[in-house]
Amino acid sequence: MQKIYNIMENKLKNSLKKIGYDTNNVLVSPSNRPDLGEFQYNGLMTLAKEYHQNPRDIAEKLLRVLEEDNFFKNVNMAGPGFINLSISDASLIELINDDDYSYPKNDKLIFLDYGGANVAKALHVGHLRSANIGEALKRLCEFLGYKTISDTHLGDWGRPLGLVLYELSRRHPDWKFFDKDYQGEYEDVTITNELLKEIYPYASNKAKEDEEYLKCAQEFTKRLQEKERGLYKLWQIIMDVSKKDIKKNYDRLNTKFDLYKGESNAHDYVPEMLEYLDKQNIVIESEGAKVIPVSEPSDKLEIPPMLLIKSDGGILYSTTELATIYERVKSANPDEIWYVVDKRQELHFTQVFRAAYKSGIVKDDTKLEFIGFGTMNGKDGKPFKTRDGGVMDLTTLLDQVKEEALKRLNENILENREEIAEDIAIATIKYADMLPNTETDYNFDLEKFCSLDGKTGPYILYSTIRMKSILRKAQEQNLKYAKFKVLEGNFTRDLILTLSNFDNVLNNAFNNKSLSDITDYLYQIATTFNRFYTENIILTEKDEDKRSSWLYLTSIVYKVNCLLLDILAINVPERM
Ligand code: ARG
């Protein structure tokens, strides 16, 4: 793929140099006056100021040079010195004929922390965005040539586990797991996921009402963190069951992790880290606890110190967080670590990141990035609940959307209805989830998201399948195409120009960590393609050059669509 903006910007730079202006700062953008040109360059006013000259005079000279370049056609000036540019047909044909859309590999390593499932608790809708956004960002990094490592960072070591273990000890006081002094073999027990899903909410509610109960559960958390033999063994059984269920959910979302580590793994690094921190002289005592002060003079709001050790000696979420960074630097030494987590956890990450830099656990040039996402609410804008008012777990939500997709599925499709509906459901959810800005809250509107019109997953899938079906029919009718030859037909030019934005869109998405750039772009491609498709009757076109050019163009649009959907971890079903 040719990088059209780079080409234009270099041409402008060189042309300016030719007429005596040296600048590195040349930015070409899509035109907001398409009647005057396809692209515009608005930098002459600034340049003219620098040289104490009139921008229109520079523009006159620049136009004379650009007119000589047959990459462009119709270059002109507007207003006080805006340059409008359009691309010549020949250049456009060359652009679209370069069908390599891949990027070279590079050595930068980006570590992505997303998913964030909690053991012994069902995945709920709050985990959805982390999985969707995180997986897509990871795939985007890989597509652009970066190395990545992904980790779920399971919540497997804190309060919920203490609650579950304590409740189990009340129901099965005879189990040897709970006997501190027991040395022998433990009994075979069956812990199911259904049990865990029942037991955690039960214990959590009980702890809210009953202080004594809460105290006992906290005691269990502490005993677990001390790795008391029986509790640790039972915890491992719970971990196995729970992890399998978590993986099943992530599979449905096409989300894969290199590592299924969690807070518990970081625990092993805590003593070593504490020793290291001691040498840095940054830990202070405060009301019996150990903390790292992290406030900075420029803070508008006071940032409280990061809690390292509680006054009872226990460790916290922030302790394992910092220890996880310590471990990741030691084991992988990434250039950047990205955290895709609910934006309400921002303060936690501000504290931990500052502590990590201040202590030297990470070097100054290692980038720690918090990518906080907003909440998905119900259609009414209130927290998303099940019909009976409980927290909506993820499986229920996915099944609901799948049911709706099945209802809407074309009745002529007789085979694989379940699989197709599943693909559509996941596309529906993911597209809707990545359409708003990451940090924006949005409301879940089943009707709207499932619609075949507008900015929806089903619309994008439908268009993609249409492209594929044209190509399949061409093959069946033995219609050959190799390269793009003639620029004819309505919306052909628009479609090529839209495609030529590929590199720009992906780089913006990467730099701003913004997937809405990609969901938006997919919509632009689909609408432009559908216009092109309506205007040009591809398969029955008699003129062979036209037909094969249109088929070639369709094959490129299809390819680009599939690449983009794959970055978003959206599967394209055979039919719909
Ligand atoms: N388990 C946490 C939660 O459900 C999210 C973990 C996010 N990642 C992290 N490194 N803290 O809220």
Coordinates of C-alpha atoms and ligand atoms in Angstrom, one line a residue:
M1 CA 0.0 0.0 0.0
Q2 CA 1.3 3.4 -0.8
K3 CA 1.1 6.0 1.9
I4 CA -0.7 8.7 0.0
Y5 CA -0.3 11.4 2.7
N6 CA 3.4 10.8 3.0
I7 CA 3.8 11.0 -0.7
M8 CA 1.9 14.3 -0.9
E9 CA 3.6 15.8 2.1
N10 CA 7.0 14.9 0.7
K11 CA 6.1 16.4 -2.6
L12 CA 5.1 19.6 -1.0
K13 CA 8.2 19.8 1.2
N14 CA 10.4 19.3 -1.9
S15 CA 8.5 21.8 -3.9
L16 CA 8.7 24.4 -1.2
K17 CA 12.4 23.7 -0.9
K18 CA 12.8 24.3 -4.6
I19 CA 11.4 27.8 -4.3
G20 CA 13.5 28.6 -1.2
Y21 CA 11.4 27.6 1.8
D22 CA 12.7 25.1 4.2
T23 CA 10.1 23.4 6.4
N24 CA 9.6 20.0 7.9
N25 CA 6.2 20.8 9.1
V26 CA 3.9 20.0 6.2
L27 CA 0.5 18.5 6.9
V28 CA -2.0 17.5 4.2
S29 CA -5.6 16.7 5.1
P30 CA -8.8 15.7 3.4
S31 CA -10.5 18.7 1.9
N32 CA -13.5 20.2 3.5
R33 CA -14.3 21.8 0.1
P34 CA -14.5 18.8 -2.2
D35 CA -15.7 21.1 -5.0
L36 CA -12.2 22.7 -5.0
G37 CA -10.0 19.7 -4.4
E38 CA -9.7 16.3 -2.7
F39 CA -7.0 17.4 -0.3
Q40 CA -5.8 20.6 1.2
Y41 CA -2.6 22.1 2.6
N42 CA -3.2 25.0 5.0
G43 CA 0.4 25.6 6.2
L44 CA 1.3 28.6 4.0
M45 CA 0.0 31.2 6.4
T46 CA 2.3 30.0 9.2
L47 CA 5.2 29.7 6.8
A48 CA 4.6 33.2 5.4
K49 CA 4.7 34.6 8.9
E50 CA 8.0 33.0 9.5
Y51 CA 9.5 34.5 6.4
H52 CA 7.6 37.8 6.8
Q53 CA 6.0 37.4 3.4
N54 CA 2.6 37.3 1.8
P55 CA 1.1 33.8 1.8
R56 CA -0.5 34.3 -1.6
D57 CA 2.8 35.1 -3.2
I58 CA 4.3 31.9 -1.9
A59 CA 1.2 30.0 -3.0
E60 CA 1.6 31.4 -6.6
K61 CA 5.2 30.1 -6.8
L62 CA 4.3 26.8 -5.2
L63 CA 1.4 26.2 -7.6
R64 CA 3.8 26.7 -10.6
V65 CA 6.0 23.9 -9.3
L66 CA 3.1 21.6 -8.3
E67 CA 1.5 22.0 -11.7
E68 CA 4.6 20.4 -13.3
D69 CA 4.1 17.3 -11.2
N70 CA 1.7 14.9 -12.9
F71 CA 1.0 13.1 -9.6
F72 CA -1.5 15.9 -9.1
K73 CA -4.3 17.4 -11.2
N74 CA -6.1 20.6 -10.7
V75 CA -4.0 22.3 -8.0
N76 CA -5.3 25.7 -7.0
M77 CA -5.4 28.3 -4.4
A78 CA -8.3 29.7 -2.3
G79 CA -8.7 32.5 0.2
P80 CA -5.5 33.8 1.9
G81 CA -3.4 31.0 0.7
F82 CA -5.0 27.6 1.1
I83 CA -3.7 25.0 -1.4
N84 CA -6.2 22.6 -2.9
L85 CA -5.0 19.4 -4.4
S86 CA -6.4 16.5 -6.4
I87 CA -4.7 13.4 -7.5
S88 CA -4.3 12.5 -11.2
D89 CA -6.0 9.4 -12.6
A90 CA -2.7 7.8 -13.4
S91 CA -1.4 8.2 -9.8
L92 CA -4.7 6.9 -8.4
I93 CA -4.5 3.8 -10.6
E94 CA -1.0 3.2 -9.5
L95 CA -2.0 3.6 -5.8
I96 CA -4.8 1.1 -6.0
N97 CA -2.7 -1.4 -7.9
D98 CA -0.2 -1.6 -5.0
D99 CA -2.1 -4.3 -3.0
D100 CA 0.4 -4.9 -0.2
Y101 CA -1.3 -3.7 2.9
S102 CA 1.1 -5.2 5.4
Y103 CA 3.6 -3.5 7.7
P104 CA 7.2 -4.5 8.4
K105 CA 8.0 -5.9 11.8
N106 CA 9.8 -3.8 14.4
D107 CA 11.4 -4.5 17.7
K108 CA 9.3 -2.5 20.1
L109 CA 7.5 -4.6 22.7
I110 CA 4.1 -3.6 23.9
F111 CA 2.7 -5.4 26.9
L112 CA -1.1 -5.3 27.1
D113 CA -3.0 -5.8 30.3
Y114 CA -6.8 -6.3 29.7
G115 CA -9.6 -8.6 30.4
G116 CA -9.3 -8.4 34.2
A117 CA -11.7 -11.2 35.0
N118 CA -12.1 -12.1 38.7
V119 CA -11.8 -15.7 39.8
A120 CA -14.9 -17.2 41.4
K121 CA -17.0 -14.4 40.1
A122 CA -18.9 -14.5 36.9
L123 CA -17.7 -12.3 34.1
H124 CA -20.1 -9.4 34.0
V125 CA -20.8 -6.7 31.4
G126 CA -18.2 -4.5 33.0
H127 CA -15.6 -6.9 31.7
L128 CA -16.9 -6.7 28.1
R129 CA -15.3 -3.5 27.1
S130 CA -11.9 -4.4 28.5
A131 CA -11.9 -7.6 26.5
N132 CA -13.1 -6.0 23.3
I133 CA -10.9 -2.9 23.4
G134 CA -7.9 -4.7 24.7
E135 CA -8.0 -7.5 22.1
A136 CA -8.5 -5.0 19.3
L137 CA -5.6 -2.8 20.5
K138 CA -3.4 -5.8 20.7
R139 CA -4.2 -6.9 17.2
L140 CA -3.7 -3.4 15.9
C141 CA -0.2 -3.3 17.5
E142 CA 0.6 -6.6 15.9
F143 CA -0.7 -5.6 12.5
L144 CA 1.5 -2.5 12.6
G145 CA 4.5 -4.7 13.3
Y146 CA 5.0 -4.4 17.0
K147 CA 5.7 -7.3 19.3
T148 CA 3.1 -7.8 22.0
I149 CA 2.5 -9.8 25.1
S150 CA -1.0 -10.0 26.5
D151 CA -2.1 -10.9 30.1
T152 CA -5.5 -11.0 31.7
H153 CA -4.3 -10.1 35.1
L154 CA -6.9 -12.2 36.9
G155 CA -8.3 -11.0 40.2
D156 CA -7.5 -14.1 42.1
W157 CA -5.9 -13.1 45.4
G158 CA -8.1 -10.7 47.2
R159 CA -11.3 -10.3 49.2
P160 CA -13.7 -12.4 46.9
L161 CA -11.5 -15.5 47.4
G162 CA -11.5 -15.0 51.2
L163 CA -15.3 -14.8 51.1
V164 CA -15.7 -17.9 49.0
L165 CA -13.3 -19.9 51.1
Y166 CA -14.9 -18.8 54.3
E167 CA -18.4 -19.6 53.1
L168 CA -17.2 -23.1 52.0
S169 CA -15.7 -23.6 55.4
R170 CA -19.2 -22.9 57.0
R171 CA -20.9 -25.3 54.7
H172 CA -18.3 -28.1 55.0
P173 CA -16.7 -27.7 58.4
D174 CA -15.5 -31.3 58.1
W175 CA -13.2 -30.6 55.1
K176 CA -9.6 -31.1 56.0
F177 CA -8.6 -28.0 53.9
F178 CA -9.7 -25.8 56.7
D179 CA -7.6 -27.6 59.4
K180 CA -4.4 -25.6 59.8
D181 CA -2.5 -28.4 61.4
Y182 CA -3.5 -31.2 59.1
Q183 CA -0.6 -32.8 57.3
G184 CA -2.1 -35.6 55.2
E185 CA -3.9 -36.0 51.9
Y186 CA -7.0 -33.9 51.2
E187 CA -10.4 -35.2 50.2
D188 CA -11.6 -35.2 46.6
V189 CA -14.2 -32.4 46.4
T190 CA -16.3 -31.3 43.4
I191 CA -16.5 -27.6 43.0
T192 CA -18.6 -26.5 40.1
N193 CA -18.9 -23.2 38.4
E194 CA -22.6 -23.1 39.3
L195 CA -21.6 -23.4 42.9
L196 CA -19.1 -20.6 42.6
K197 CA -21.7 -18.4 40.9
E198 CA -24.1 -19.0 43.7
I199 CA -21.6 -18.8 46.6
Y200 CA -19.9 -15.5 45.9
P201 CA -22.9 -13.3 45.7
Y202 CA -24.3 -15.0 48.8
A203 CA -21.1 -14.5 50.8
S204 CA -20.7 -11.0 49.5
N205 CA -24.2 -9.9 50.6
K206 CA -23.8 -11.6 53.9
A207 CA -20.5 -9.7 54.6
K208 CA -22.3 -6.5 53.9
E209 CA -24.8 -7.1 56.7
D210 CA -22.8 -9.0 59.1
E211 CA -19.6 -7.5 60.5
E212 CA -18.5 -10.7 62.2
Y213 CA -18.8 -12.6 58.9
L214 CA -16.8 -10.0 57.1
K215 CA -14.0 -10.2 59.7
C216 CA -13.9 -14.0 59.4
A217 CA -13.7 -13.7 55.6
Q218 CA -10.9 -11.2 55.9
E219 CA -9.1 -13.6 58.1
F220 CA -9.4 -16.3 55.4
T221 CA -8.0 -13.9 52.8
K222 CA -5.0 -13.3 54.9
R223 CA -4.5 -17.1 55.6
L224 CA -4.8 -17.7 51.8
Q225 CA -2.2 -15.0 51.2
E226 CA 0.1 -16.7 53.7
K227 CA -0.4 -19.8 51.5
E228 CA -1.7 -22.0 54.3
R229 CA -1.5 -25.5 52.8
G230 CA -5.1 -26.5 52.9
L231 CA -6.6 -23.2 51.8
Y232 CA -4.1 -22.8 49.1
K233 CA -4.9 -26.3 47.8
L234 CA -8.6 -25.6 47.8
W235 CA -7.9 -22.3 46.1
Q236 CA -6.1 -24.1 43.3
I237 CA -9.2 -26.3 42.7
I238 CA -11.4 -23.1 42.5
M239 CA -8.8 -21.5 40.2
D240 CA -9.0 -24.5 37.7
V241 CA -12.7 -24.5 37.5
S242 CA -13.1 -20.7 37.3
K243 CA -10.3 -20.2 34.7
K244 CA -11.9 -22.8 32.4
D245 CA -15.2 -20.8 32.5
I246 CA -13.4 -17.5 32.0
K247 CA -11.6 -18.9 29.0
K248 CA -14.9 -20.1 27.5
N249 CA -16.3 -16.6 27.7
Y250 CA -13.2 -15.0 26.2
D251 CA -13.3 -17.6 23.4
R252 CA -16.7 -16.4 22.5
L253 CA -15.3 -12.9 22.2
N254 CA -12.4 -14.1 20.1
T255 CA -10.1 -12.9 22.9
K256 CA -6.9 -14.7 23.5
F257 CA -4.2 -14.1 26.1
D258 CA -0.5 -15.1 26.1
L259 CA -0.6 -15.2 29.8
Y260 CA -3.3 -16.0 32.3
K261 CA -1.4 -14.6 35.2
G262 CA -3.0 -12.7 38.1
E263 CA -2.5 -11.0 41.4
S264 CA -1.5 -14.2 43.0
N265 CA 1.6 -14.5 40.7
A266 CA 2.7 -11.0 41.7
H267 CA 2.5 -12.0 45.3
D268 CA 5.7 -14.1 45.0
Y269 CA 7.5 -10.9 44.0
V270 CA 6.3 -8.8 46.9
P271 CA 9.2 -9.6 49.3
E272 CA 11.8 -9.0 46.7
M273 CA 10.1 -5.8 45.6
L274 CA 9.8 -4.6 49.2
E275 CA 13.5 -5.2 49.8
Y276 CA 14.2 -3.2 46.6
L277 CA 11.9 -0.4 47.7
D278 CA 13.5 -0.2 51.1
K279 CA 16.8 0.6 49.4
Q280 CA 15.2 3.4 47.5
N281 CA 14.2 5.2 50.7
I282 CA 10.8 6.2 49.4
V283 CA 8.5 4.2 51.7
I284 CA 7.2 5.9 54.8
E285 CA 5.1 4.8 57.8
S286 CA 1.6 6.3 58.1
E287 CA -0.8 5.4 60.8
G288 CA 0.8 1.9 61.1
A289 CA 0.7 1.3 57.4
K290 CA 3.5 1.6 54.8
V291 CA 2.9 4.0 52.0
I292 CA 4.7 5.7 49.1
P293 CA 3.9 9.4 48.8
V294 CA 3.2 10.2 45.1
S295 CA 1.8 13.7 45.1
E296 CA 3.4 16.3 42.8
P297 CA 3.4 20.1 43.1
S298 CA 1.5 20.5 39.9
D299 CA -1.4 18.3 41.0
K300 CA -4.7 20.2 40.9
L301 CA -6.3 17.6 43.1
E302 CA -4.4 16.0 45.9
I303 CA -3.2 12.5 44.9
P304 CA -3.0 10.4 48.1
P305 CA 0.0 8.2 48.8
M306 CA 0.0 4.7 47.4
L307 CA -0.8 2.1 50.1
L308 CA 1.8 -0.6 50.1
I309 CA 1.2 -2.6 53.3
K310 CA -1.9 -2.3 55.5
S311 CA -1.5 -1.8 59.3
D312 CA -2.4 -5.5 59.8
G313 CA 0.5 -6.5 57.5
G314 CA -1.9 -7.5 54.6
I315 CA -1.2 -6.5 51.1
L316 CA -3.6 -4.7 48.7
Y317 CA -4.6 -4.3 45.0
S318 CA -2.0 -1.6 44.6
T319 CA 0.7 -3.8 46.2
T320 CA 0.2 -6.6 43.7
E321 CA -0.1 -4.1 40.9
L322 CA 3.3 -2.6 41.6
A323 CA 4.8 -6.1 42.1
T324 CA 3.3 -7.1 38.7
I325 CA 5.1 -4.2 37.0
Y326 CA 8.2 -5.3 38.9
E327 CA 7.8 -8.8 37.5
R328 CA 6.9 -7.7 33.9
V329 CA 10.0 -5.5 33.8
K330 CA 12.1 -8.4 35.0
S331 CA 10.7 -11.1 32.8
A332 CA 9.9 -9.2 29.6
N333 CA 11.3 -5.7 29.9
P334 CA 8.6 -4.2 27.6
D335 CA 8.9 -0.7 26.1
E336 CA 5.3 0.1 26.9
I337 CA 2.7 -1.4 29.2
W338 CA -1.0 -0.6 28.3
Y339 CA -3.8 -1.1 30.8
V340 CA -7.3 -1.3 29.5
V341 CA -9.4 -0.9 32.6
D342 CA -12.6 0.9 33.7
K343 CA -11.9 4.6 33.9
R344 CA -13.0 4.6 37.5
Q345 CA -9.8 3.0 38.4
E346 CA -7.7 5.9 37.1
L347 CA -6.6 7.1 40.5
H348 CA -5.3 3.6 41.4
F349 CA -3.2 3.6 38.3
T350 CA -1.9 7.2 38.7
Q351 CA -0.6 6.2 42.1
V352 CA 0.9 3.0 41.0
F353 CA 2.5 4.4 37.9
R354 CA 4.0 7.3 39.9
A355 CA 5.4 4.9 42.5
A356 CA 6.8 2.7 39.7
Y357 CA 8.7 5.7 38.2
K358 CA 9.7 7.2 41.5
S359 CA 11.2 3.9 42.7
G360 CA 12.9 3.2 39.5
I361 CA 11.0 -0.1 39.0
V362 CA 10.4 1.2 35.5
K363 CA 12.9 3.4 33.7
D364 CA 11.8 6.9 32.7
D365 CA 11.6 5.9 29.0
T366 CA 9.2 3.0 29.6
K367 CA 5.7 4.1 28.9
L368 CA 3.0 3.2 31.3
E369 CA -0.4 4.0 29.7
F370 CA -3.8 3.9 31.3
I371 CA -6.5 3.4 28.8
G372 CA -9.7 4.0 30.8
F373 CA -13.0 3.1 29.3
G374 CA -16.5 4.3 30.1
T375 CA -19.5 2.2 31.3
M376 CA -21.9 0.4 29.2
N377 CA -25.3 1.2 30.7
G378 CA -28.8 -0.2 30.0
K379 CA -31.0 1.4 27.3
D380 CA -32.4 3.8 30.0
G381 CA -28.9 5.1 30.8
K382 CA -29.0 3.3 34.2
P383 CA -26.6 0.5 35.2
F384 CA -27.2 -2.6 33.2
K385 CA -29.2 -5.1 35.1
T386 CA -31.0 -8.4 34.5
R387 CA -34.8 -8.4 34.6
D388 CA -34.8 -9.4 38.2
G389 CA -32.4 -6.5 39.1
G390 CA -29.2 -8.5 39.4
V391 CA -25.9 -7.8 37.8
M392 CA -26.0 -8.9 34.2
D393 CA -23.4 -11.6 33.6
L394 CA -21.7 -11.7 30.3
T395 CA -23.1 -15.0 29.1
T396 CA -26.7 -13.8 29.6
L397 CA -25.9 -10.7 27.5
L398 CA -24.3 -12.6 24.7
D399 CA -27.1 -15.1 24.6
Q400 CA -29.7 -12.3 24.4
V401 CA -28.0 -10.7 21.5
K402 CA -27.6 -14.1 19.8
E403 CA -31.3 -14.8 20.2
E404 CA -32.2 -11.5 18.6
A405 CA -29.7 -12.2 15.7
L406 CA -31.3 -15.6 15.2
K407 CA -34.8 -14.0 15.0
R408 CA -33.6 -11.6 12.4
L409 CA -31.7 -14.1 10.4
N410 CA -32.9 -14.7 6.8
E411 CA -35.2 -17.7 6.8
N412 CA -33.7 -19.0 3.5
I413 CA -30.6 -19.8 5.4
L414 CA -31.1 -23.4 6.6
E415 CA -27.6 -24.5 7.6
N416 CA -25.4 -23.4 10.5
R417 CA -28.0 -20.9 11.8
E418 CA -26.5 -21.1 15.3
E419 CA -23.0 -20.4 14.2
I420 CA -24.0 -17.6 12.0
A421 CA -26.1 -16.0 14.7
E422 CA -23.2 -16.3 17.1
D423 CA -20.9 -14.5 14.6
I424 CA -23.5 -11.8 14.1
A425 CA -24.1 -11.3 17.8
I426 CA -20.4 -10.9 18.5
A427 CA -20.0 -8.5 15.6
T428 CA -23.0 -6.5 16.9
I429 CA -21.6 -6.2 20.4
K430 CA -18.1 -5.5 19.4
Y431 CA -18.9 -2.9 16.8
A432 CA -21.3 -1.1 19.2
D433 CA -18.7 -1.3 21.9
M434 CA -15.9 0.2 19.9
L435 CA -18.0 2.9 18.1
P436 CA -18.1 5.5 20.8
N437 CA -14.8 7.0 22.1
T438 CA -13.2 4.7 24.6
E439 CA -13.8 6.9 27.6
T440 CA -17.4 7.7 26.8
D441 CA -20.2 5.9 28.5
Y442 CA -22.9 4.5 26.2
N443 CA -26.3 2.8 26.4
F444 CA -27.0 -0.7 25.2
D445 CA -29.8 -0.5 22.7
L446 CA -30.5 -4.0 21.3
E447 CA -32.9 -2.8 18.6
K448 CA -30.5 -0.2 17.3
F449 CA -27.3 -2.3 17.5
C450 CA -28.9 -5.2 15.7
S451 CA -30.3 -3.1 12.9
L452 CA -29.1 -3.6 9.3
D453 CA -29.0 0.1 8.7
G454 CA -26.7 2.7 10.1
K455 CA -23.4 2.3 12.0
T456 CA -23.9 -1.2 13.2
G457 CA -22.0 -4.5 13.1
P458 CA -24.7 -6.2 11.0
Y459 CA -24.5 -3.4 8.4
I460 CA -20.8 -3.8 8.1
L461 CA -21.0 -7.6 7.9
Y462 CA -23.8 -7.4 5.4
S463 CA -21.7 -5.2 3.1
T464 CA -18.6 -7.4 3.5
I465 CA -20.6 -10.5 2.6
R466 CA -22.0 -8.7 -0.4
M467 CA -18.4 -8.0 -1.6
K468 CA -17.5 -11.6 -1.1
S469 CA -20.6 -12.8 -3.0
I470 CA -19.8 -10.6 -6.0
L471 CA -16.3 -12.1 -6.1
R472 CA -17.7 -15.6 -5.8
K473 CA -20.1 -15.1 -8.6
A474 CA -17.3 -13.7 -10.8
Q475 CA -15.3 -16.8 -10.1
E476 CA -18.3 -19.0 -10.9
Q477 CA -18.8 -17.2 -14.2
N478 CA -15.1 -17.4 -14.9
L479 CA -14.7 -13.6 -15.0
K480 CA -11.0 -12.8 -14.6
Y481 CA -9.5 -9.7 -13.1
A482 CA -5.9 -8.9 -12.4
K483 CA -5.2 -5.2 -12.0
F484 CA -7.0 -1.9 -12.0
K485 CA -6.9 -0.4 -15.5
V486 CA -9.5 2.3 -16.1
L487 CA -11.0 4.8 -13.8
E488 CA -14.6 4.8 -14.8
G489 CA -18.0 4.6 -13.2
N490 CA -19.6 6.6 -10.4
F491 CA -18.0 6.5 -6.9
T492 CA -15.0 4.6 -8.2
R493 CA -12.7 7.5 -7.5
D494 CA -14.3 8.0 -4.0
L495 CA -13.8 4.4 -3.2
I496 CA -10.1 4.4 -4.1
L497 CA -9.6 7.6 -2.2
T498 CA -11.4 6.1 0.8
L499 CA -9.1 3.0 0.7
S500 CA -6.0 5.2 0.4
N501 CA -6.8 6.5 3.8
F502 CA -6.0 3.1 5.3
D503 CA -2.5 3.9 6.6
N504 CA -3.6 7.2 8.0
V505 CA -6.5 5.7 9.9
L506 CA -4.5 2.9 11.4
N507 CA -1.8 5.2 12.6
N508 CA -4.2 7.6 14.1
A509 CA -6.0 4.7 15.8
F510 CA -2.7 3.5 17.2
N511 CA -1.4 6.9 18.3
N512 CA -4.7 7.9 20.0
K513 CA -5.5 4.3 21.1
S514 CA -8.8 5.0 19.5
L515 CA -10.7 2.1 17.9
S516 CA -13.6 4.4 16.9
D517 CA -11.3 5.6 14.1
I518 CA -11.5 2.0 12.8
T519 CA -15.2 1.4 13.3
D520 CA -15.9 4.8 11.6
Y521 CA -13.6 4.0 8.8
L522 CA -15.4 0.6 8.2
Y523 CA -18.6 2.5 8.0
Q524 CA -17.2 5.0 5.4
I525 CA -15.9 2.1 3.3
A526 CA -19.2 0.2 3.5
T527 CA -21.3 3.2 2.5
T528 CA -18.9 4.2 -0.3
F529 CA -18.8 0.7 -1.6
N530 CA -22.6 0.3 -1.5
R531 CA -22.9 3.5 -3.6
F532 CA -20.4 2.3 -6.0
Y533 CA -22.2 -1.1 -6.2
T534 CA -25.6 0.5 -6.8
E535 CA -24.2 2.7 -9.6
N536 CA -22.2 0.2 -11.5
I537 CA -23.6 -3.2 -12.5
I538 CA -20.3 -5.0 -12.1
L539 CA -21.0 -8.6 -13.2
T540 CA -22.9 -7.9 -16.4
E541 CA -20.7 -5.0 -17.6
K542 CA -19.8 -5.7 -21.2
D543 CA -16.6 -3.6 -21.3
E544 CA -14.0 -5.9 -20.1
D545 CA -11.5 -3.3 -18.8
K546 CA -14.2 -1.7 -16.8
R547 CA -15.6 -4.9 -15.4
S548 CA -12.2 -6.3 -14.5
S549 CA -11.2 -3.0 -12.9
W550 CA -14.3 -2.9 -10.8
L551 CA -13.8 -6.5 -9.8
Y552 CA -10.3 -5.9 -8.8
L553 CA -11.4 -2.9 -6.8
T554 CA -14.1 -5.0 -5.1
S555 CA -11.4 -7.6 -4.2
I556 CA -9.3 -4.9 -2.6
V557 CA -12.2 -3.4 -0.6
Y558 CA -13.1 -6.9 0.5
K559 CA -9.6 -7.6 1.6
V560 CA -9.2 -4.3 3.5
N561 CA -12.6 -4.9 5.2
C562 CA -11.5 -8.3 6.3
L563 CA -8.2 -6.9 7.6
L564 CA -10.0 -4.2 9.6
L565 CA -12.6 -6.6 11.0
D566 CA -9.9 -9.0 12.0
I567 CA -8.2 -6.2 13.9
L568 CA -11.5 -5.7 15.8
A569 CA -11.6 -9.5 16.4
I570 CA -14.9 -9.8 14.4
N571 CA -15.5 -12.9 12.3
V572 CA -17.3 -12.7 9.0
P573 CA -20.0 -15.4 8.6
E574 CA -20.4 -17.2 5.3
R575 CA -23.9 -15.8 4.8
M576 CA -26.5 -13.7 6.6
Ligands
ARG1 N1 -9.9 -7.5 38.2 C1 -10.1 -6.1 38.1 C2 -11.5 -5.7 38.2 O1 -12.4 -6.5 37.9 C3 -9.5 -5.5 36.9 C4 -8.0 -5.7 36.7 C5 -7.4 -4.7 35.8 N2 -6.0 -4.8 35.6 C6 -5.0 -4.5 36.4 N3 -3.8 -4.6 36.2 N4 -5.4 -4.0 37.6 O2 -11.9 -4.6 38.5

